[in-house]
Amino acid sequence: MAKVLCVLYPDPVDGHPKTYARDSLPALTGYPGGQTLPTPSAIDFTPGELLGSVSGELGLRAYLEGLGHELVVLSDKDGTEFERHLVDAEIVISQPFWPAYLTAERLAAAPNLKLALTAGIGSDHVDLDAAITHGVTVAEVTFCNSISVAEHVVMSILALVRNYLPAHQIVRDGGWNIADAVARSYDLEGMEVGTIAAGRIGLAVLRRLAPFGVRLHYTDRHRLPASVEAELGLTFHESTQAMVPNLDVVTINAPLHPETQELFGDDLLATMRRGAYLINTARGLIVDRDAIVRALESGQLAGYAGDVWYPQPAPADHPWRTMPHHGMTPHISGSSLSAQARYAAGTREILESYFGKTPIRDEYLIVDGGHLAGVGAHSYSVTT
């Protein structure tokens, strides 16, 4: 019998939903580029339900208990309950937006741990060096919510550039202050827009922005094919530092690793065009928290939006909650009900492979066999 420890975000304030705004989800046949959707043998949930919170349990209880395994579901990601159960857990499942931080110390205190599974994409809440040292396999449901995040990026860009959030608040407050609403509103058309990294999310952002009549740029350690550059009219830059001075809008779509941590600090922000917009749906630690506040207060940045913070959940006094000209949300970009159906199904697929002793899909692997593997070898770097 395996102990599976699952750390999910709390249920809605008014309890788990009994009804939903829509009755079904659109049927998708695959991901862009040809990767197949998750293929578990079965699912024990209805797509479109809230699965990522405690009561949703990712739809896993019947499956796991039917095999004789123990499932423990918590929302206490940093407290004593998590650490108490971790010491004898064989599998830990968490989300990148409600992460159970698997530090080197916690991994050392979990001798039975064999699999750290991210229900979503992004596994930087796991110390990958320590996972390699302890022989822990790290996996995630690659591509399950990449398009969800890309849509959130486009929404955030438009919300900032068009000054949507303050204008909406004027209506909610009973006003009709048109001059106030448009005093910071611009057209996106004609702007220079670039992405830091052009993987699944970054490329999806570029494709969705192309019809807006913008000039598109990107930087990535892996250059895109010439055919894609020509199709979208992309300008490639060798580095972030070379690219951002040329842009009106910058969107960060890179994983967090030693090369990207606190990449956007005072020095890099000072090289950006005054009045540029910065969108970060990647990881909060890719930017310097206080440097972002200073850049907004000085006017160097016209706006900052995204939904990633550090730590998560963000404390009530986090300065990003009250800084000017922001469009922050809690980490929701990859957790739409549509995405939850995919990452719950993918989580079950990975578990079926693990318990069935069959290979986990290569595109799901981050660490395996004591080294970076699969998508992890393409996207991450470690010090070991």
Short mmCIF file of C-alpha atoms in Angstrom, two decimals:
data_model
loop_
_atom_site.label_atom_id
_atom_site.label_comp_id
_atom_site.label_asym_id
_atom_site.label_seq_id
_atom_site.Cartn_x
_atom_site.Cartn_y
_atom_site.Cartn_z
CA MET A 1 0.00 0.00 0.00
CA ALA A 2 1.32 3.42 -0.97
CA LYS A 3 0.58 6.62 0.92
CA VAL A 4 -0.32 9.40 -1.50
CA LEU A 5 -0.20 12.92 -0.03
CA CYS A 6 -2.15 15.44 -2.07
CA VAL A 7 -1.92 19.17 -1.27
CA LEU A 8 -4.65 21.27 -2.90
CA TYR A 9 -6.07 24.74 -2.40
CA PRO A 10 -9.02 25.20 -0.02
CA ASP A 11 -12.64 24.91 -1.13
CA PRO A 12 -14.66 28.03 -2.02
CA VAL A 13 -15.74 30.15 0.93
CA ASP A 14 -19.34 29.04 0.44
CA GLY A 15 -18.44 25.38 -0.02
CA HIS A 16 -17.88 23.11 -3.01
CA PRO A 17 -20.13 24.17 -5.93
CA LYS A 18 -23.38 22.30 -6.42
CA THR A 19 -23.97 23.87 -9.85
CA TYR A 20 -21.72 25.45 -12.46
CA ALA A 21 -22.01 28.34 -14.91
CA ARG A 22 -21.75 25.98 -17.89
CA ASP A 23 -22.98 22.44 -18.45
CA SER A 24 -20.02 21.10 -20.43
CA LEU A 25 -16.57 21.76 -21.84
CA PRO A 26 -15.60 21.96 -25.51
CA ALA A 27 -14.12 18.72 -26.80
CA LEU A 28 -10.44 19.04 -27.74
CA THR A 29 -8.71 16.54 -29.99
CA GLY A 30 -5.10 17.33 -29.04
CA TYR A 31 -2.58 20.02 -28.26
CA PRO A 32 -0.92 22.32 -30.81
CA GLY A 33 2.06 20.54 -32.29
CA GLY A 34 0.56 17.08 -32.06
CA GLN A 35 1.01 16.04 -28.42
CA THR A 36 -1.95 13.98 -27.29
CA LEU A 37 -4.19 14.94 -24.41
CA PRO A 38 -3.90 12.90 -21.18
CA THR A 39 -4.87 9.28 -21.74
CA PRO A 40 -5.76 7.61 -18.44
CA SER A 41 -7.65 4.33 -18.63
CA ALA A 42 -10.66 6.04 -16.99
CA ILE A 43 -11.65 9.10 -14.96
CA ASP A 44 -13.90 9.36 -11.92
CA PHE A 45 -15.01 12.97 -12.36
CA THR A 46 -17.10 15.12 -14.64
CA PRO A 47 -15.01 17.51 -16.78
CA GLY A 48 -15.88 21.08 -15.85
CA GLU A 49 -16.16 20.41 -12.13
CA LEU A 50 -13.93 22.07 -9.53
CA LEU A 51 -11.23 19.41 -9.07
CA GLY A 52 -8.23 21.34 -7.80
CA SER A 53 -9.59 22.14 -4.34
CA VAL A 54 -9.68 19.84 -1.32
CA SER A 55 -13.16 18.43 -1.93
CA GLY A 56 -12.42 17.87 -5.62
CA GLU A 57 -9.45 15.61 -4.75
CA LEU A 58 -8.44 15.65 -8.44
CA GLY A 59 -11.02 12.90 -8.84
CA LEU A 60 -8.50 10.39 -7.46
CA ARG A 61 -10.02 8.86 -4.32
CA ALA A 62 -12.04 6.06 -5.88
CA TYR A 63 -9.15 5.05 -8.13
CA LEU A 64 -6.47 5.04 -5.43
CA GLU A 65 -8.53 3.43 -2.70
CA GLY A 66 -9.73 0.85 -5.20
CA LEU A 67 -6.10 -0.23 -5.54
CA GLY A 68 -5.69 -0.35 -1.77
CA HIS A 69 -3.65 2.84 -1.46
CA GLU A 70 -4.11 5.60 1.12
CA LEU A 71 -4.99 9.11 -0.06
CA VAL A 72 -4.48 12.04 2.29
CA VAL A 73 -5.72 15.41 0.98
CA LEU A 74 -4.63 18.64 2.72
CA SER A 75 -4.62 22.34 2.05
CA ASP A 76 -2.01 22.86 4.80
CA LYS A 77 0.96 23.21 2.47
CA ASP A 78 3.49 24.78 4.83
CA GLY A 79 2.35 23.63 8.25
CA THR A 80 2.86 20.73 10.57
CA GLU A 81 0.20 18.51 8.98
CA PHE A 82 2.04 18.44 5.67
CA GLU A 83 5.37 17.60 7.28
CA ARG A 84 3.78 15.00 9.57
CA HIS A 85 2.35 13.10 6.61
CA LEU A 86 5.38 13.67 4.39
CA VAL A 87 7.70 11.48 6.47
CA ASP A 88 6.06 8.24 5.28
CA ALA A 89 4.53 9.37 1.96
CA GLU A 90 5.52 7.57 -1.23
CA ILE A 91 3.95 10.14 -3.56
CA VAL A 92 3.34 13.87 -3.13
CA ILE A 93 0.92 15.63 -5.48
CA SER A 94 0.57 19.40 -5.45
CA GLN A 95 -0.11 22.29 -7.79
CA PRO A 96 2.27 25.02 -8.95
CA PHE A 97 -0.34 27.57 -7.86
CA TRP A 98 -0.74 26.01 -4.37
CA PRO A 99 2.66 24.41 -4.08
CA ALA A 100 3.89 22.03 -1.43
CA TYR A 101 7.45 23.28 -1.29
CA LEU A 102 9.70 20.21 -1.33
CA THR A 103 12.90 21.72 -0.02
CA ALA A 104 16.16 19.84 0.39
CA GLU A 105 15.42 19.52 4.11
CA ARG A 106 11.96 18.08 3.51
CA LEU A 107 13.21 15.66 0.88
CA ALA A 108 15.90 14.44 3.29
CA ALA A 109 13.18 13.83 5.91
CA ALA A 110 11.02 11.78 3.51
CA PRO A 111 12.87 8.49 3.01
CA ASN A 112 9.87 6.75 1.39
CA LEU A 113 9.25 9.43 -1.22
CA LYS A 114 9.54 8.15 -4.76
CA LEU A 115 7.42 10.52 -6.89
CA ALA A 116 6.76 14.27 -6.71
CA LEU A 117 3.91 14.98 -9.10
CA THR A 118 2.78 18.45 -10.15
CA ALA A 119 -0.90 18.66 -11.09
CA GLY A 120 -0.17 21.30 -13.70
CA ILE A 121 3.07 22.60 -15.19
CA GLY A 122 6.09 24.06 -13.43
CA SER A 123 8.02 22.03 -10.86
CA ASP A 124 10.31 24.65 -9.36
CA HIS A 125 8.62 24.19 -5.97
CA VAL A 126 10.65 20.98 -5.83
CA ASP A 127 14.38 21.30 -5.11
CA LEU A 128 15.48 19.49 -8.27
CA ASP A 129 19.08 19.05 -7.10
CA ALA A 130 17.84 17.37 -3.92
CA ALA A 131 15.37 15.24 -5.90
CA ILE A 132 18.27 14.02 -8.04
CA THR A 133 20.34 13.27 -4.92
CA HIS A 134 17.54 11.29 -3.27
CA GLY A 135 16.40 9.47 -6.40
CA VAL A 136 12.95 11.05 -6.45
CA THR A 137 11.15 11.14 -9.79
CA VAL A 138 9.62 14.56 -10.57
CA ALA A 139 6.82 14.75 -13.12
CA GLU A 140 4.23 17.24 -14.29
CA VAL A 141 1.32 17.28 -16.74
CA THR A 142 3.12 19.09 -19.52
CA PHE A 143 0.94 21.24 -21.83
CA CYS A 144 -2.24 20.64 -19.78
CA ASN A 145 -2.77 24.35 -19.07
CA SER A 146 -0.29 26.09 -21.38
CA ILE A 147 -3.03 27.56 -23.57
CA SER A 148 -4.95 28.58 -20.42
CA VAL A 149 -1.92 30.62 -19.30
CA ALA A 150 -1.40 32.08 -22.78
CA GLU A 151 -4.99 33.34 -22.80
CA HIS A 152 -4.43 34.92 -19.38
CA VAL A 153 -1.32 36.70 -20.71
CA VAL A 154 -3.24 38.22 -23.62
CA MET A 155 -6.06 39.25 -21.27
CA SER A 156 -3.58 40.89 -18.90
CA ILE A 157 -1.84 42.81 -21.69
CA LEU A 158 -5.13 44.22 -22.97
CA ALA A 159 -6.35 45.01 -19.45
CA LEU A 160 -3.23 47.08 -18.73
CA VAL A 161 -2.78 48.79 -22.08
CA ARG A 162 -6.49 49.71 -22.35
CA ASN A 163 -6.69 50.65 -18.63
CA TYR A 164 -9.64 48.26 -18.27
CA LEU A 165 -9.53 47.60 -14.53
CA PRO A 166 -9.72 51.26 -13.35
CA ALA A 167 -12.41 51.96 -15.96
CA HIS A 168 -14.46 49.03 -14.72
CA GLN A 169 -14.05 50.21 -11.14
CA ILE A 170 -15.46 53.61 -12.11
CA VAL A 171 -18.67 51.87 -13.24
CA ARG A 172 -18.83 49.76 -10.08
CA ASP A 173 -18.46 52.92 -8.00
CA GLY A 174 -21.41 54.55 -9.78
CA GLY A 175 -19.34 57.02 -11.77
CA TRP A 176 -18.99 58.04 -15.43
CA ASN A 177 -15.54 59.60 -15.41
CA ILE A 178 -14.55 59.10 -19.05
CA ALA A 179 -11.49 61.36 -18.97
CA ASP A 180 -10.15 59.57 -15.91
CA ALA A 181 -10.76 56.18 -17.56
CA VAL A 182 -8.96 57.01 -20.81
CA ALA A 183 -6.09 59.11 -19.44
CA ARG A 184 -3.96 55.92 -19.30
CA SER A 185 -5.63 54.00 -22.17
CA TYR A 186 -3.76 53.17 -25.39
CA ASP A 187 -4.14 50.90 -28.40
CA LEU A 188 -2.05 47.74 -28.50
CA GLU A 189 -1.85 48.00 -32.30
CA GLY A 190 1.62 48.95 -33.52
CA MET A 191 3.41 48.21 -30.24
CA GLU A 192 6.59 46.16 -29.94
CA VAL A 193 5.79 43.04 -27.89
CA GLY A 194 8.21 40.31 -26.83
CA THR A 195 8.31 37.13 -24.79
CA ILE A 196 11.04 35.87 -22.50
CA ALA A 197 11.05 32.21 -23.65
CA ALA A 198 9.06 30.86 -26.57
CA GLY A 199 8.16 27.37 -25.45
CA ARG A 200 4.61 26.06 -25.34
CA ILE A 201 3.22 29.10 -23.51
CA GLY A 202 5.41 31.77 -25.08
CA LEU A 203 4.76 30.58 -28.62
CA ALA A 204 1.02 30.35 -27.93
CA VAL A 205 1.12 33.97 -26.71
CA LEU A 206 2.91 35.09 -29.88
CA ARG A 207 0.35 33.32 -32.09
CA ARG A 208 -2.54 34.95 -30.25
CA LEU A 209 -1.01 38.42 -30.42
CA ALA A 210 -0.13 38.35 -34.12
CA PRO A 211 -3.64 39.39 -35.28
CA PHE A 212 -3.44 42.56 -33.16
CA GLY A 213 -1.02 44.19 -35.61
CA VAL A 214 1.92 44.26 -33.21
CA ARG A 215 5.59 43.67 -33.97
CA LEU A 216 6.68 40.49 -32.23
CA HIS A 217 10.00 39.63 -30.60
CA TYR A 218 11.35 36.73 -28.55
CA THR A 219 14.39 35.36 -26.82
CA ASP A 220 14.94 31.72 -25.91
CA ARG A 221 17.84 29.33 -25.37
CA HIS A 222 16.33 27.27 -28.21
CA ARG A 223 15.71 29.31 -31.35
CA LEU A 224 12.43 28.63 -33.17
CA PRO A 225 12.45 27.21 -36.70
CA ALA A 226 12.92 29.78 -39.45
CA SER A 227 9.50 28.86 -40.83
CA VAL A 228 7.82 29.90 -37.57
CA GLU A 229 9.80 33.13 -37.40
CA ALA A 230 8.72 33.96 -40.95
CA GLU A 231 5.09 32.98 -40.35
CA LEU A 232 4.72 35.30 -37.34
CA GLY A 233 7.23 37.96 -38.37
CA LEU A 234 9.34 37.32 -35.27
CA THR A 235 12.56 39.12 -34.39
CA PHE A 236 14.95 36.91 -32.40
CA HIS A 237 17.24 38.35 -29.72
CA GLU A 238 20.20 36.53 -28.18
CA SER A 239 19.33 37.59 -24.63
CA THR A 240 16.72 39.20 -22.45
CA GLN A 241 19.10 42.11 -21.87
CA ALA A 242 19.37 42.72 -25.61
CA MET A 243 15.64 42.49 -26.22
CA VAL A 244 13.78 44.42 -23.53
CA PRO A 245 15.05 47.95 -24.41
CA ASN A 246 13.21 47.59 -27.74
CA LEU A 247 9.80 46.67 -26.35
CA ASP A 248 6.60 48.31 -25.21
CA VAL A 249 5.25 45.09 -23.69
CA VAL A 250 7.30 42.27 -22.15
CA THR A 251 5.77 38.94 -21.15
CA ILE A 252 7.73 36.44 -19.05
CA ASN A 253 7.05 32.80 -19.96
CA ALA A 254 10.24 31.12 -18.71
CA PRO A 255 10.66 28.52 -15.98
CA LEU A 256 12.30 29.50 -12.70
CA HIS A 257 15.85 28.21 -12.37
CA PRO A 258 19.16 29.76 -11.29
CA GLU A 259 19.56 31.68 -14.56
CA THR A 260 16.16 33.40 -14.33
CA GLN A 261 15.83 34.03 -10.58
CA GLU A 262 15.45 37.80 -9.94
CA LEU A 263 16.30 38.47 -13.58
CA PHE A 264 14.15 41.62 -13.57
CA GLY A 265 15.74 43.84 -10.95
CA ASP A 266 16.44 47.57 -10.86
CA ASP A 267 19.22 47.35 -13.44
CA LEU A 268 17.25 45.51 -16.13
CA LEU A 269 14.06 47.47 -15.48
CA ALA A 270 16.03 50.71 -15.99
CA THR A 271 16.90 49.62 -19.54
CA MET A 272 13.24 49.20 -20.56
CA ARG A 273 11.33 51.91 -22.38
CA ARG A 274 9.71 54.32 -19.96
CA GLY A 275 6.05 53.39 -19.77
CA ALA A 276 6.51 49.76 -20.82
CA TYR A 277 4.25 47.02 -19.49
CA LEU A 278 5.51 43.83 -17.84
CA ILE A 279 3.42 40.64 -17.63
CA ASN A 280 4.56 37.75 -15.44
CA THR A 281 2.56 34.54 -15.34
CA ALA A 282 5.74 32.45 -14.98
CA ARG A 283 7.11 32.67 -11.42
CA GLY A 284 7.21 35.47 -8.86
CA LEU A 285 10.92 34.99 -8.13
CA ILE A 286 11.89 35.83 -11.72
CA VAL A 287 11.45 39.47 -10.71
CA ASP A 288 12.70 41.46 -7.75
CA ARG A 289 9.58 42.17 -5.70
CA ASP A 290 10.53 45.62 -4.46
CA ALA A 291 12.13 46.69 -7.75
CA ILE A 292 8.75 46.18 -9.44
CA VAL A 293 7.09 48.44 -6.88
CA ARG A 294 9.73 51.11 -7.38
CA ALA A 295 9.40 50.96 -11.17
CA LEU A 296 5.62 51.44 -11.00
CA GLU A 297 5.86 54.27 -8.49
CA SER A 298 8.46 56.11 -10.58
CA GLY A 299 6.61 55.60 -13.86
CA GLN A 300 9.39 53.52 -15.42
CA LEU A 301 6.75 50.78 -15.79
CA ALA A 302 3.25 51.82 -16.87
CA GLY A 303 1.80 48.59 -15.55
CA TYR A 304 2.56 45.15 -14.12
CA ALA A 305 0.22 42.18 -14.23
CA GLY A 306 0.29 38.47 -13.73
CA ASP A 307 -0.69 35.97 -11.11
CA VAL A 308 2.53 34.60 -9.66
CA TRP A 309 3.88 35.63 -6.29
CA TYR A 310 6.49 34.54 -3.78
CA PRO A 311 5.69 33.03 -1.42
CA GLN A 312 2.31 31.59 -2.38
CA PRO A 313 -0.23 32.23 -1.06
CA ALA A 314 0.91 35.84 -0.80
CA PRO A 315 0.69 37.40 2.68
CA ALA A 316 -1.95 40.07 3.24
CA ASP A 317 0.73 42.79 3.46
CA HIS A 318 2.50 41.84 0.22
CA PRO A 319 3.33 45.19 -1.47
CA TRP A 320 2.05 44.02 -4.86
CA ARG A 321 -1.50 44.09 -3.51
CA THR A 322 -1.40 47.88 -3.13
CA MET A 323 1.20 49.08 -5.68
CA PRO A 324 -0.10 51.40 -8.42
CA HIS A 325 -1.19 50.35 -11.91
CA HIS A 326 -1.20 46.60 -11.35
CA GLY A 327 -3.45 43.84 -12.63
CA MET A 328 -2.50 41.04 -10.25
CA THR A 329 -4.65 38.00 -9.56
CA PRO A 330 -4.07 35.01 -7.28
CA HIS A 331 -2.35 32.23 -9.20
CA ILE A 332 -5.27 31.28 -11.44
CA SER A 333 -3.98 31.50 -15.01
CA GLY A 334 -3.50 27.76 -15.33
CA SER A 335 -6.36 26.63 -13.13
CA SER A 336 -9.49 27.28 -15.16
CA LEU A 337 -12.09 24.53 -14.91
CA SER A 338 -11.12 23.59 -18.46
CA ALA A 339 -7.48 23.17 -17.43
CA GLN A 340 -8.39 21.28 -14.27
CA ALA A 341 -10.06 18.53 -16.30
CA ARG A 342 -6.80 18.05 -18.21
CA TYR A 343 -4.40 18.20 -15.29
CA ALA A 344 -6.57 15.86 -13.20
CA ALA A 345 -6.67 13.37 -16.07
CA GLY A 346 -2.92 13.73 -16.59
CA THR A 347 -2.23 13.20 -12.90
CA ARG A 348 -4.17 9.95 -13.06
CA GLU A 349 -2.30 8.89 -16.22
CA ILE A 350 1.04 9.40 -14.45
CA LEU A 351 -0.15 7.44 -11.41
CA GLU A 352 -1.37 4.61 -13.62
CA SER A 353 2.08 4.42 -15.21
CA TYR A 354 3.79 4.52 -11.82
CA PHE A 355 1.67 1.82 -10.20
CA GLY A 356 1.61 -0.24 -13.39
CA LYS A 357 5.42 -0.05 -13.59
CA THR A 358 5.26 1.27 -17.14
CA PRO A 359 7.29 4.29 -18.33
CA ILE A 360 5.88 7.73 -17.57
CA ARG A 361 5.57 9.75 -20.77
CA ASP A 362 8.86 11.42 -21.60
CA GLU A 363 7.16 14.79 -22.04
CA TYR A 364 5.88 14.58 -18.43
CA LEU A 365 9.27 13.93 -16.84
CA ILE A 366 11.39 16.58 -15.11
CA VAL A 367 13.74 14.38 -13.07
CA ASP A 368 14.12 10.63 -13.43
CA GLY A 369 16.87 8.13 -12.78
CA GLY A 370 19.01 10.64 -10.92
CA HIS A 371 19.17 13.34 -13.60
CA LEU A 372 17.09 15.85 -15.54
CA ALA A 373 14.89 14.00 -18.01
CA GLY A 374 12.26 14.60 -20.66
CA VAL A 375 10.93 18.14 -20.75
CA GLY A 376 13.04 18.90 -17.66
CA ALA A 377 16.26 18.43 -19.60
CA HIS A 378 14.98 20.92 -22.18
CA SER A 379 13.66 23.58 -19.80
CA TYR A 380 15.52 23.43 -16.47
CA SER A 381 19.05 23.67 -15.19
CA VAL A 382 20.51 22.34 -11.94
CA THR A 383 23.77 22.77 -10.09
CA THR A 384 24.58 19.06 -9.69
#
